[in-house]
Coordinates of C-alpha atoms in Angstrom, one line a residue:
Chain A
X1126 CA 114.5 108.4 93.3
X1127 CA 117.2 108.7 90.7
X1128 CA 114.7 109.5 88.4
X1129 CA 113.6 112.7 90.5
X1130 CA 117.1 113.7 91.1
X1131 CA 118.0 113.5 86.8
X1132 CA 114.6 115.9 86.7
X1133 CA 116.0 118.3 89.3
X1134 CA 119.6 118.3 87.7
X1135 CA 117.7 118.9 84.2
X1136 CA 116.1 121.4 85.7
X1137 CA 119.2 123.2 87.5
X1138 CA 120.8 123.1 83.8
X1139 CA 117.9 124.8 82.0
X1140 CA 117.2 127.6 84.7
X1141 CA 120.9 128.1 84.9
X1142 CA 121.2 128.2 80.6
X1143 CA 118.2 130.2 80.2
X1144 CA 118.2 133.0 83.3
X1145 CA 120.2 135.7 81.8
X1146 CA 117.5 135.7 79.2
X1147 CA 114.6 135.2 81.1
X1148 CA 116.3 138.3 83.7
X1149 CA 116.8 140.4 80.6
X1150 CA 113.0 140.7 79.5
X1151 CA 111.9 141.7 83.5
X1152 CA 111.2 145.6 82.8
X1153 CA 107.6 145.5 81.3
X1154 CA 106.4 147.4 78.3
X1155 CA 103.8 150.1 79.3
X1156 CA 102.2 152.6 77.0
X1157 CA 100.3 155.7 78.4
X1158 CA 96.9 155.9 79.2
X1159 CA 96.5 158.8 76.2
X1160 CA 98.2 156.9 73.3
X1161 CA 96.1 153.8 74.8
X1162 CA 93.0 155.6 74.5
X1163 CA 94.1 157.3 70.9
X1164 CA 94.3 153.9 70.0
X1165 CA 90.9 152.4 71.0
X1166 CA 89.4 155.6 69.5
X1167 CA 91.4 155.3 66.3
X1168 CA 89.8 151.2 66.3
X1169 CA 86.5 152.5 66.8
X1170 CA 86.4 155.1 63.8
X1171 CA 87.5 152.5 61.9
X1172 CA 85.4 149.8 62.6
X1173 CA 82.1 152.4 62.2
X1174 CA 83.8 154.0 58.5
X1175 CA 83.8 150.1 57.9
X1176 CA 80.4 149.5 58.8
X1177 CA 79.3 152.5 57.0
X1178 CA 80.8 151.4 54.0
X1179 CA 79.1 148.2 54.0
X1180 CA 75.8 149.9 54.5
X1181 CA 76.4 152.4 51.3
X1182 CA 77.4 149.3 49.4
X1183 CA 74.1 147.6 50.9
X1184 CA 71.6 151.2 50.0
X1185 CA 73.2 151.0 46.6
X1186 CA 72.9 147.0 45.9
X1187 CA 68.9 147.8 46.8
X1188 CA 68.5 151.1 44.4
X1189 CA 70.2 149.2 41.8
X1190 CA 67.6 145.7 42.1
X1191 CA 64.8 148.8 42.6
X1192 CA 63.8 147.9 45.8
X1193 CA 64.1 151.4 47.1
X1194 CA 62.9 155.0 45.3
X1195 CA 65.3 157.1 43.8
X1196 CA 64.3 160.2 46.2
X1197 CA 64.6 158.1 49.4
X1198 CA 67.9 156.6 48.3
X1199 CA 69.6 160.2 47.4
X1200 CA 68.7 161.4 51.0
X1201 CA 69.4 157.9 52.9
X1202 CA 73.0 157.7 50.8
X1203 CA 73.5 161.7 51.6
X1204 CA 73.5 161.3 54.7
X1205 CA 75.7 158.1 55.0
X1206 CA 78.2 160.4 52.7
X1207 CA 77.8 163.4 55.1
X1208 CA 78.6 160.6 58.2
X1209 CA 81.1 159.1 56.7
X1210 CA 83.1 162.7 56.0
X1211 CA 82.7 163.2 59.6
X1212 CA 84.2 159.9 60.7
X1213 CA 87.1 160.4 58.1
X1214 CA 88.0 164.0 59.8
X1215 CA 87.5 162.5 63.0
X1216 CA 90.2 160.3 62.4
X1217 CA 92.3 162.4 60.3
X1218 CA 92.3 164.5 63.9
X1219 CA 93.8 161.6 65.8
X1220 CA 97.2 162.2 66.7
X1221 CA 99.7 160.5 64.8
X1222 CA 101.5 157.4 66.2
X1223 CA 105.0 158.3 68.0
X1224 CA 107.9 157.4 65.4
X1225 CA 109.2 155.3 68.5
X1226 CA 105.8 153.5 68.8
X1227 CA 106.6 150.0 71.0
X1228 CA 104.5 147.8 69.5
X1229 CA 105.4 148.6 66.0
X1230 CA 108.5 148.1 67.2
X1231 CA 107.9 144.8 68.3
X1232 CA 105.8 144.4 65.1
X1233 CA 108.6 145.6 62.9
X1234 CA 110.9 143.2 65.4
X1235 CA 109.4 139.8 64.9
X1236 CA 108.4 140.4 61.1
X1237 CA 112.3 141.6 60.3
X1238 CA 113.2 137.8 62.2
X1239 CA 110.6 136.1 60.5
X1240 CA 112.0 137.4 56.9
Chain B
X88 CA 100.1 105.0 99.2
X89 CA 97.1 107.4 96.9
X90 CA 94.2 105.8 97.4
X91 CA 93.1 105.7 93.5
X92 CA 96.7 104.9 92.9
X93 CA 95.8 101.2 93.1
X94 CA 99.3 100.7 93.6
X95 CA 100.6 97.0 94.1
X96 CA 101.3 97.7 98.2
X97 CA 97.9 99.3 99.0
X98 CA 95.7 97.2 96.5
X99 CA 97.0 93.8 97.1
X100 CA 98.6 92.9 100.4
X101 CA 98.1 96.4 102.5
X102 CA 97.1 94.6 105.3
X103 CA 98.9 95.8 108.4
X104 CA 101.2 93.7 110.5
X105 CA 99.9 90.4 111.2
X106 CA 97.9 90.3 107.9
X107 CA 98.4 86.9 106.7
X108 CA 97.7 86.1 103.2
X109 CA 99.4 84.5 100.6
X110 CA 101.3 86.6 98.9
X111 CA 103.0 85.8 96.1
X112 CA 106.6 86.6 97.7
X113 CA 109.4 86.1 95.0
X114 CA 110.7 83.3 94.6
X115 CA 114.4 84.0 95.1
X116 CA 113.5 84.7 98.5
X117 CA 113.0 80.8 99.1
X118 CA 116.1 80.0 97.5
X119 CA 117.6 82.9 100.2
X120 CA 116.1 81.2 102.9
X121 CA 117.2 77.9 101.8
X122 CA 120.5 79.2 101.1
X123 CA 120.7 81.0 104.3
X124 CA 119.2 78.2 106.5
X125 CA 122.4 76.2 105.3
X126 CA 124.4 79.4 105.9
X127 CA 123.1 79.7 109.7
X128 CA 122.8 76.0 110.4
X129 CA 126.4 74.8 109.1
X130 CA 128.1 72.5 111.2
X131 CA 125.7 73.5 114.1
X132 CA 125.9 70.6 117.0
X133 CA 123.5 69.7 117.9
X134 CA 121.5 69.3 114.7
X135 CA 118.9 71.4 114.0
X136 CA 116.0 71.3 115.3
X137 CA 113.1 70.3 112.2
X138 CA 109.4 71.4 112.8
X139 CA 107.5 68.5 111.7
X140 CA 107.4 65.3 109.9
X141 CA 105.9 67.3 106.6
X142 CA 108.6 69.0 105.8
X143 CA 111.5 67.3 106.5
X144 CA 110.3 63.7 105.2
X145 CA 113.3 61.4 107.5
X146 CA 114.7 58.7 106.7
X147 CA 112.6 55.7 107.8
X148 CA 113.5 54.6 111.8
X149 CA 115.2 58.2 112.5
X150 CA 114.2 59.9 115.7
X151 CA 113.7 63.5 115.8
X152 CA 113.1 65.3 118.8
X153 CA 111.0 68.1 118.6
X154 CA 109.0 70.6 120.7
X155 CA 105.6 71.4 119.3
X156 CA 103.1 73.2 121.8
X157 CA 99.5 71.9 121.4
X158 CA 98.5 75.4 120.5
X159 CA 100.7 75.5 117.2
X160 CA 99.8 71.2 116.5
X161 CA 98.9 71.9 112.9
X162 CA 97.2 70.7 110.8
X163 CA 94.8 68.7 112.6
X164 CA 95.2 65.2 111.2
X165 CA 91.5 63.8 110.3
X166 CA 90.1 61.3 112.6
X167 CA 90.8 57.5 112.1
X168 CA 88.4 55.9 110.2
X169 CA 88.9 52.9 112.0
X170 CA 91.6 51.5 114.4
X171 CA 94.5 49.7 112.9
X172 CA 96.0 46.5 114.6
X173 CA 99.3 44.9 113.7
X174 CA 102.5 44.0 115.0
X175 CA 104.0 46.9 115.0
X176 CA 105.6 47.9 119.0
X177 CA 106.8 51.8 119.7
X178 CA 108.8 52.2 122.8
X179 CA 111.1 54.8 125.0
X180 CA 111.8 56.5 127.5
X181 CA 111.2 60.0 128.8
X182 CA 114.6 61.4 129.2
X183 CA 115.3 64.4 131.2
X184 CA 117.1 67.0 129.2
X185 CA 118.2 69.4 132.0
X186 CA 121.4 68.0 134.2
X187 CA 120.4 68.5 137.7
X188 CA 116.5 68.4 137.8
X189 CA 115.8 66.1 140.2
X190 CA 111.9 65.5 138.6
X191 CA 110.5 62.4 138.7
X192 CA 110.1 60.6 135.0
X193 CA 107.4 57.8 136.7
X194 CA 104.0 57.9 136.2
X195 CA 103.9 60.1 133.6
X196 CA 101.1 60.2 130.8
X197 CA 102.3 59.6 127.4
X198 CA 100.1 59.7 124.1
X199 CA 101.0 58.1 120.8
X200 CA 99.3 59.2 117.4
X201 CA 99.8 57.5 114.3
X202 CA 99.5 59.7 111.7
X203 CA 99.5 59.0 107.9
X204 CA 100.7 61.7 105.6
X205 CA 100.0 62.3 102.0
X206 CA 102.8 63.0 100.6
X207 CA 101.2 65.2 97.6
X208 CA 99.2 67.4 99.6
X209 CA 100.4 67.6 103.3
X210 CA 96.9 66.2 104.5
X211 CA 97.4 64.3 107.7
X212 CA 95.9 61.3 108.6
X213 CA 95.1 60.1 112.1
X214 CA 95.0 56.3 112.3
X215 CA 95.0 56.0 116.3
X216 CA 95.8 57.6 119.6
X217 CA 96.6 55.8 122.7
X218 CA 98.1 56.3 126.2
X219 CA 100.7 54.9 128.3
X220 CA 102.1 55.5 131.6
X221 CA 105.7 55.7 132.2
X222 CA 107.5 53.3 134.2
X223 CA 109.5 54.2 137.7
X224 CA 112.2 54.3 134.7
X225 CA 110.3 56.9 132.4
X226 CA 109.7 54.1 130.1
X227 CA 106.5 53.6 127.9
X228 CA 105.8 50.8 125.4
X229 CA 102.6 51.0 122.8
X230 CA 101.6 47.5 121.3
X231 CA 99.9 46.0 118.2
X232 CA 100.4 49.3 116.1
X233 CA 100.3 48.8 112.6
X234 CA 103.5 49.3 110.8
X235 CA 101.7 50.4 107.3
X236 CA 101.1 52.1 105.3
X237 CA 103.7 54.0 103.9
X238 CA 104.3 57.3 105.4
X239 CA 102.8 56.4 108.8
X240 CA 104.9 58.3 111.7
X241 CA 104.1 57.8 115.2
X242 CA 104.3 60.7 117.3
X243 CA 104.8 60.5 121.4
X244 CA 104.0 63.4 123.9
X245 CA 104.2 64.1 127.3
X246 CA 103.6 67.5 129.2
X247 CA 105.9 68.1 132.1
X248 CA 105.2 71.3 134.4
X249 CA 102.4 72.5 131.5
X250 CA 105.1 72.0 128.8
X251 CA 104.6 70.2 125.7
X252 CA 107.3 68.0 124.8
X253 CA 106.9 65.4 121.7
X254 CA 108.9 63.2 119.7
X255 CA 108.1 61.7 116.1
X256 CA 109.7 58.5 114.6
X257 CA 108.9 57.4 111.0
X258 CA 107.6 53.9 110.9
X259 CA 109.5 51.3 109.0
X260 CA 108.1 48.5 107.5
X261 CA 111.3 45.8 107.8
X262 CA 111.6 46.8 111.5
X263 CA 108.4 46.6 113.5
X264 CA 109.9 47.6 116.9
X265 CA 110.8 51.4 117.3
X266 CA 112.2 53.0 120.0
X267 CA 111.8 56.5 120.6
X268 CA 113.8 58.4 123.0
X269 CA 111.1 61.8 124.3
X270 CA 113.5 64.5 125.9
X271 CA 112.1 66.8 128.4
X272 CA 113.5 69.9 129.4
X273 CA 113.1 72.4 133.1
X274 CA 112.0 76.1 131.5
X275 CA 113.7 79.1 132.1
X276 CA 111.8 82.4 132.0
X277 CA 115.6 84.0 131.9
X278 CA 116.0 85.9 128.9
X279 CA 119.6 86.2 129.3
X280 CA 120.3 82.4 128.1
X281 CA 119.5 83.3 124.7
X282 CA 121.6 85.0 122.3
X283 CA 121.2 85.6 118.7
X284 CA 124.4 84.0 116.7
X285 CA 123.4 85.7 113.4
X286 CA 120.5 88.2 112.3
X287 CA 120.1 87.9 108.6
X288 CA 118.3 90.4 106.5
X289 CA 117.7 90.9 102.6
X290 CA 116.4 93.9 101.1
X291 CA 114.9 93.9 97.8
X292 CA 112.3 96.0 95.8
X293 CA 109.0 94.0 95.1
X294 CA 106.9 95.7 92.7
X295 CA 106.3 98.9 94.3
X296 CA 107.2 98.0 97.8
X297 CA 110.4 96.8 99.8
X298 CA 110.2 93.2 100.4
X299 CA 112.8 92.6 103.9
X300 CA 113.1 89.1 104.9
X301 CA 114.9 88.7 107.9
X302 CA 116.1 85.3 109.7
X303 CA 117.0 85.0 113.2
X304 CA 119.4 82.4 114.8
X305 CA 119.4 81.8 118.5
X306 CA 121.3 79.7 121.0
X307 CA 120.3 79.1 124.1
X308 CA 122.8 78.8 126.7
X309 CA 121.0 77.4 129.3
X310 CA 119.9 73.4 129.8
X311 CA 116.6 74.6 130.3
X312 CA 114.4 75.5 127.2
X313 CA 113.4 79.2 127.3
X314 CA 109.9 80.4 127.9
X315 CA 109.1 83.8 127.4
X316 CA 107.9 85.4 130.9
X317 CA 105.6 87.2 129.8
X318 CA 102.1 85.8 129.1
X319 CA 100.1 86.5 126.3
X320 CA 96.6 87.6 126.3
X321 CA 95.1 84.0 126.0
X322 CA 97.5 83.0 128.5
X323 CA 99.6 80.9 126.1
X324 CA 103.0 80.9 126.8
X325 CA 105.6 81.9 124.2
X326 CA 109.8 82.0 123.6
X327 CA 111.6 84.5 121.6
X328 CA 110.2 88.1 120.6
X329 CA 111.3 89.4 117.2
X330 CA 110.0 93.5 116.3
X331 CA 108.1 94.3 113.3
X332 CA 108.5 97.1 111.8
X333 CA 105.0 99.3 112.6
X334 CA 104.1 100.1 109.0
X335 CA 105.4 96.2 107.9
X336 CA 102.6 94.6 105.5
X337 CA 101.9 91.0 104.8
X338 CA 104.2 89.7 107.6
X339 CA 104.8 85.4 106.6
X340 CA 106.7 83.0 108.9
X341 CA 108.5 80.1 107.6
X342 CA 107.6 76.9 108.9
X343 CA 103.9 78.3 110.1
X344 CA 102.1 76.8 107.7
X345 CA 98.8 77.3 110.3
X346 CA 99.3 80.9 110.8
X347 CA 99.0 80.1 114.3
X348 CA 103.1 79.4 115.4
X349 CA 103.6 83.0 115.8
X350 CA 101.9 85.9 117.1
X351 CA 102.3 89.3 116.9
X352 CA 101.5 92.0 119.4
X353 CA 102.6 94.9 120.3
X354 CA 104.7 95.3 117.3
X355 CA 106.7 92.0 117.6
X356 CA 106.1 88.8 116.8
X357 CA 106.5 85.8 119.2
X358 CA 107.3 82.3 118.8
X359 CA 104.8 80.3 120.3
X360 CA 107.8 77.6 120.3
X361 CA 110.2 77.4 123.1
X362 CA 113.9 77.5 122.5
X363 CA 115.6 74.1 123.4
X364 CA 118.8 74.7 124.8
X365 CA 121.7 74.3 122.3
X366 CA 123.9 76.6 120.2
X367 CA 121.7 77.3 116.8
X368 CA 119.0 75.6 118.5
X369 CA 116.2 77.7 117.0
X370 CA 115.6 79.6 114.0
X371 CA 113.2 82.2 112.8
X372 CA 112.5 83.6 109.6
X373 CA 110.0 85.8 108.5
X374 CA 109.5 88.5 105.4
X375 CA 106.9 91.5 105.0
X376 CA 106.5 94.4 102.9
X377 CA 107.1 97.8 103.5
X378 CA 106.0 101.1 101.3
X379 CA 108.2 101.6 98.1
X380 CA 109.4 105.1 99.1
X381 CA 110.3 104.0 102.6
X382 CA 113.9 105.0 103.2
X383 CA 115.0 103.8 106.4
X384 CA 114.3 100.4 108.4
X385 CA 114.8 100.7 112.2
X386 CA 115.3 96.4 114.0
X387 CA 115.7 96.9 117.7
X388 CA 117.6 94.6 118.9
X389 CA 116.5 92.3 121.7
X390 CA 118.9 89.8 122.5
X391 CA 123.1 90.0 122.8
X392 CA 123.6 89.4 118.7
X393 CA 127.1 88.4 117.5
X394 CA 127.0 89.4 114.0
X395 CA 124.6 91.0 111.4
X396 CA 124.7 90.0 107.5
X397 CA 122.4 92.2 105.1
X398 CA 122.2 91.7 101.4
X399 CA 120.5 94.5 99.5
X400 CA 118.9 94.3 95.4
X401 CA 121.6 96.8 93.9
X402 CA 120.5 99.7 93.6
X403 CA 119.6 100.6 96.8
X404 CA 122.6 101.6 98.7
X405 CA 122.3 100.7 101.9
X406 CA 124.2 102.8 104.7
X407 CA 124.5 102.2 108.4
X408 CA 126.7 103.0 111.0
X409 CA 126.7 99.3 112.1
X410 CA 127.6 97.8 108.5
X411 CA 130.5 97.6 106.2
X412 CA 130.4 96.8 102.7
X413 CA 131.5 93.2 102.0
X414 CA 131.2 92.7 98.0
X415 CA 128.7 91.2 96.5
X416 CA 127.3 87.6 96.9
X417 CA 125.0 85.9 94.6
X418 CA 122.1 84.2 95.1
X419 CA 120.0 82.2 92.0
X420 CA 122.0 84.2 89.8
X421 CA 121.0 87.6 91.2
X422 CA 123.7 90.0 93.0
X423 CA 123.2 91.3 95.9
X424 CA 125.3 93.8 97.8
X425 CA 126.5 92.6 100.9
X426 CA 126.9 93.9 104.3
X427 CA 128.1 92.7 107.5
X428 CA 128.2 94.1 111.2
X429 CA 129.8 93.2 115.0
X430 CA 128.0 92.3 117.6
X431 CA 125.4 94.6 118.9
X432 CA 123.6 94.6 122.5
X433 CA 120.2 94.6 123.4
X434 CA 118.0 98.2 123.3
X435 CA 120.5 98.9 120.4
X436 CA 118.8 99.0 116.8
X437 CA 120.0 98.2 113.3
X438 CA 118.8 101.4 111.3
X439 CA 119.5 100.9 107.7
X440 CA 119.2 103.6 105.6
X441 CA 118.5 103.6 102.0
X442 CA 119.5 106.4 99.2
X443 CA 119.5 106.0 95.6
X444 CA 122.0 105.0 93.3
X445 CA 124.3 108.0 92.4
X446 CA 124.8 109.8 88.5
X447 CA 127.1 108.1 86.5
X448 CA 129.0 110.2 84.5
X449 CA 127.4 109.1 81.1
X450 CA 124.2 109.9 82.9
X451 CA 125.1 113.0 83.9
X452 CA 126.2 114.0 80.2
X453 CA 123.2 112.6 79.0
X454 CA 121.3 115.2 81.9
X455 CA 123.7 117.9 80.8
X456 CA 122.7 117.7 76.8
X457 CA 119.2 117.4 77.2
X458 CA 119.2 120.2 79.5
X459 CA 121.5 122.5 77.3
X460 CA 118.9 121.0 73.8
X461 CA 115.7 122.1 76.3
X462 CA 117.8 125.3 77.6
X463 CA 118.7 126.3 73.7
X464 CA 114.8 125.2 73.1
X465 CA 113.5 127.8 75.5
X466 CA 116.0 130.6 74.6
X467 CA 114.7 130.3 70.7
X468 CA 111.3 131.1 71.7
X469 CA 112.9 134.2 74.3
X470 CA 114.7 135.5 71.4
X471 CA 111.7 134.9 68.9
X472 CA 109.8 137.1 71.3
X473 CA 109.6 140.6 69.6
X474 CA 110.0 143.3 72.3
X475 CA 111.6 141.9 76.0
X476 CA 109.5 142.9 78.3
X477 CA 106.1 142.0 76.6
X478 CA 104.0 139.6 78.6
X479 CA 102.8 136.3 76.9
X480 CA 99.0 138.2 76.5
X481 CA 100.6 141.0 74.3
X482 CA 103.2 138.5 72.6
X483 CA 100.3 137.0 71.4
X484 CA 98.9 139.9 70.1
X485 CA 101.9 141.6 68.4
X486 CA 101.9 138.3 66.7
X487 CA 98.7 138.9 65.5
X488 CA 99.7 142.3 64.2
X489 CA 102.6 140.9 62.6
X490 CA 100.4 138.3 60.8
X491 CA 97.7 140.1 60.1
X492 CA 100.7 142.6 58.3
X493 CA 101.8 139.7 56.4
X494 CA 98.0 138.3 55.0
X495 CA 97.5 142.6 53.7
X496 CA 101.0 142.1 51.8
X497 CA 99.9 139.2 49.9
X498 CA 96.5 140.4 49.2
X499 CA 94.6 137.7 51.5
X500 CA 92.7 140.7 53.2
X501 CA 91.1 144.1 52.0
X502 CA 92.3 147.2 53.2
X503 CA 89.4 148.7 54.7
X504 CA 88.9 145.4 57.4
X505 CA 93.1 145.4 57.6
X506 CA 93.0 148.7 59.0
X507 CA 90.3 148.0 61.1
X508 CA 91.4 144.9 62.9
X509 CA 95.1 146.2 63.1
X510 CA 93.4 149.0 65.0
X511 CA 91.7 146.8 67.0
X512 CA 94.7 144.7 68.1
X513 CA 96.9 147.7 69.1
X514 CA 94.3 149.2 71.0
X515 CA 93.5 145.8 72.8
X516 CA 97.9 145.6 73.2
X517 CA 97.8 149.2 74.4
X518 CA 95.5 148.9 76.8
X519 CA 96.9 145.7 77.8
X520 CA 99.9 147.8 78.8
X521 CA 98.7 150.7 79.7
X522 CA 100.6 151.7 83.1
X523 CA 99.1 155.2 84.6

């Protein structure tokens, strides 16, 4: 019995201690639909310019070890060149993130504590 | 009281009221009793009234008149292997106890046992039964009884008006005659003749359950010995009724070493023994068990009760209207807290109520740092959060960003996957918070 009443005193203490801090942080962060979807688009680019990347590195690893003709690699690595310049523009079209962008904010927040 | 708990109460002596097993009660509760038997029975006149030659082991030739009921005769001595013959003699005289009766003692059938008791173990011994027939006097005489072995006792009864009356005398080698006086009372089915002088109860924690123990001492105020009016089922007669609490465990008697003395019914026990007239004439003490968490006792009362003593374990506060505080008394060394009421009348009850002990004040400061260490402990991590307002989801994942920044800084990634899994995690954060 004593023991549950220390726990609920201990408790009274924290939630008294820590409630301005816990009230402060209530308002949630939201970020717009567009930016949100900017952003998903900008991670898709990317990840695709990565992949092609690897498969230029890959056609090039295989012309070089002879394991595919000169002719067929100039049009196969062409082409990855010509996707790849469209991907680039693609994301060189993406609007640029706000200067007040939240989560670098945050980002910016946590690594300036962490120094 | 969980069922897998396997707790002490429910595992080992949850048996319900009337359970009787053998429980290992504590020990200190004996030395209570003892110490409270003296307590009740101090300078009582007349002398108490013992419940069998076992237990209170007489000095050799001393009479002591008891009442013990066929029904509660326990334990059955073993039959005689063979008749004894000596030249030991065991006379009396039926005496009637109640001033006025105008019964007639004549012709009344007395039986003798001798008994032989071994000392180490209890076990009784029957070495013969005979019967006599009272004189126009109420006298009886038994001849050529042997006056060995050691710890023999010779035991006389009569039944007057469906009573059992009996008297037991210790035989004594350097005096072969005996004399034994056998008192018999009228009954009284009045249950305003008896009064309780004292009601003694001690609290204490037992494992995880609440061990009472509570001792009763009557007087009756009549000649006449009291019998309950009220039949029980078997049509046994019985004397005084004590409650149990309904949720009581492992309920033990003293002095019922048969299990058979008392019997409980409709949540009280009754004494199968009548009450003899006499101021502290009879005595009743009984413990049970109740659950750990229980936090009040209701005891009826049933009879006029002059004064109530309670000793509680410290520690667990006991509060009543009826009681005030009276120190502490200790027993075997151990404190208890001690509490004393008035009188109290019959259909009133003794609640006791228990709470637990309060915060001292080094406790409380103890409370109030580790609070204020845990309360600085969880404000750290608040203020280590990097935006208010981000849930824990998207805490996690600015984190990510953040580490992610710090591996591409020290050259543990590449840039092309750095940009692509930083993209990643904001989209995932974004859409995390997305709010249209």
């Amino acid at each position: 019995m004593s023991g549950a009443l220390a726990l609920v005193a201990l408790g009274v203490v924290i939630l008294v201690v820590t409630w301005p801090f816990i009230a402060a942080r209530r308002p949630a962060i939201s970020i717009h639909h567009a930016a949100s979807a900017d952003l998903r688009r900008r991670s898709d680019l990317l990840a695709a310019r990565n992949r092609l990347y690897r498969t230029l590195q890959e056609l090039d690893f295989d012309h070089e070890t002879g394991k595919i003709a000169d002719a067929d690699y100039a049009a196969a690595r062409h082409r990855l060149v010509a996707q790849g310049v469209s991907l680039l523009q693609q994301l060189d079209a993406l609007p640029a993130p706000p200067e007040d962008d939240p989560i670098e904010a945050a980002v910016g927040a946590l690594r300036g504590k962490k120094a | 009281m969980s069922g897998d708990g396997a707790s002490f109460f429910d595992s080992r002596i949850c048996g319900g009221v009337g359970a009787h097993h053998d429980a290992p009660l504590p020990n200190r509760l004996l030395a209570i009793l003892a110490a409270m038997t003296a307590l009740a029975l101090a300078g009582c006149v007349p002398a108490p009234i013992p419940r069998g030659p076992v237990e209170t082991g007489p000095a050799p030739g001393e009479t002591i008149h008891v009442f013990t009921p066929e029904a509660t005769e326990a334990p059955a001595p073993s039959p005689a292997p063979e008749t004894a013959v000596g030249e030991g003699v065991v006379a009396g005289q039926v005496i009637m106890g109640s001033p006025g009766s105008s019964a007639s003692l004549a012709g009344m059938d007395v039986t003798l046992r001798a008994v032989t008791v071994a000392m180490e173990t209890g076990a009784l011994t029957a070495l013969l039964t005979r019967t006599a027939v009272t004189d126009a006097g109420g006298a009886f005489r038994f001849e050529g009884l042997p006056v060995g072995p050691t710890h023999l006792f010779y035991e006389v009864s009569a039944v007057y008006n469906g009573v059992p009356f009996s008297a037991w005398v210790v035989a004594d080698a350097e005096n072969a005659a005996l004399s034994i006086p056998l008192t018999i009372y009228e009954a009284t089915d009045d249950a305003g003749v008896i009064t309780v002088d004292a009601m003694h109860v001690v609290v204490s924690r037992y494992h995880d359950a609440l061990s009472v123990f509570q001792m009763l001492v009557y007087s009756n105020q009549s000649d006449r010995i009291y019998v309950n009016p009220v039949a029980l089922d078997d049509g046994r007669r019985v004397s005084v009724r004590a409650p149990i609490p309904p949720n009581a465990a492992n309920v033990i008697f003293d002095e019922d070493a048969t299990g058979v003395r008392f019997v409980i019914t409709g949540g009280s026990a009754y004494d199968t023994e009548y009450v003899l007239p006499g101021s502290r004439s009879h005595v009743i003490s009984f413990s049970y068990l109740l659950p750990g968490d229980t936090s009040e006792i209701v005891l009826p009362i049933t009879y006029p009760t002059a004064r109530v003593n309670v000793l509680a374990q410290p520690g667990l506060r006991v509060r009543s209207p009826a009681l005030t505080a009276a120190g502490v008394e200790t027993i075997e060394a151990t404190p208890y807290d001690a509490y004393t009421g008035g009188a109290m009348a019959p259909g009133a009850a003794l609640t006791l109520r228990f709470s637990a002990p309060g915060i001292g004040v080094g406790a409380a400061l103890a409370i109030l740092l580790a609070g204020a260490a845990l309360a600085a402990g969880i404000v750290w991590i608040i203020r280590r959060r990097p935006h208010a307002g981000w849930t824990p989801r998207q805490t996690m994942l600015i984190r990510q960003i953040a580490d992610l920044d710090g591996a591409f800084e020290a050259g543990r990634i590449n840039r092309l996957d750095y940009e692509a899994r930083r993209a990643d995690l904001k989209a995932r954060l974004a859409e995390d918070s997305q709010n249209d």
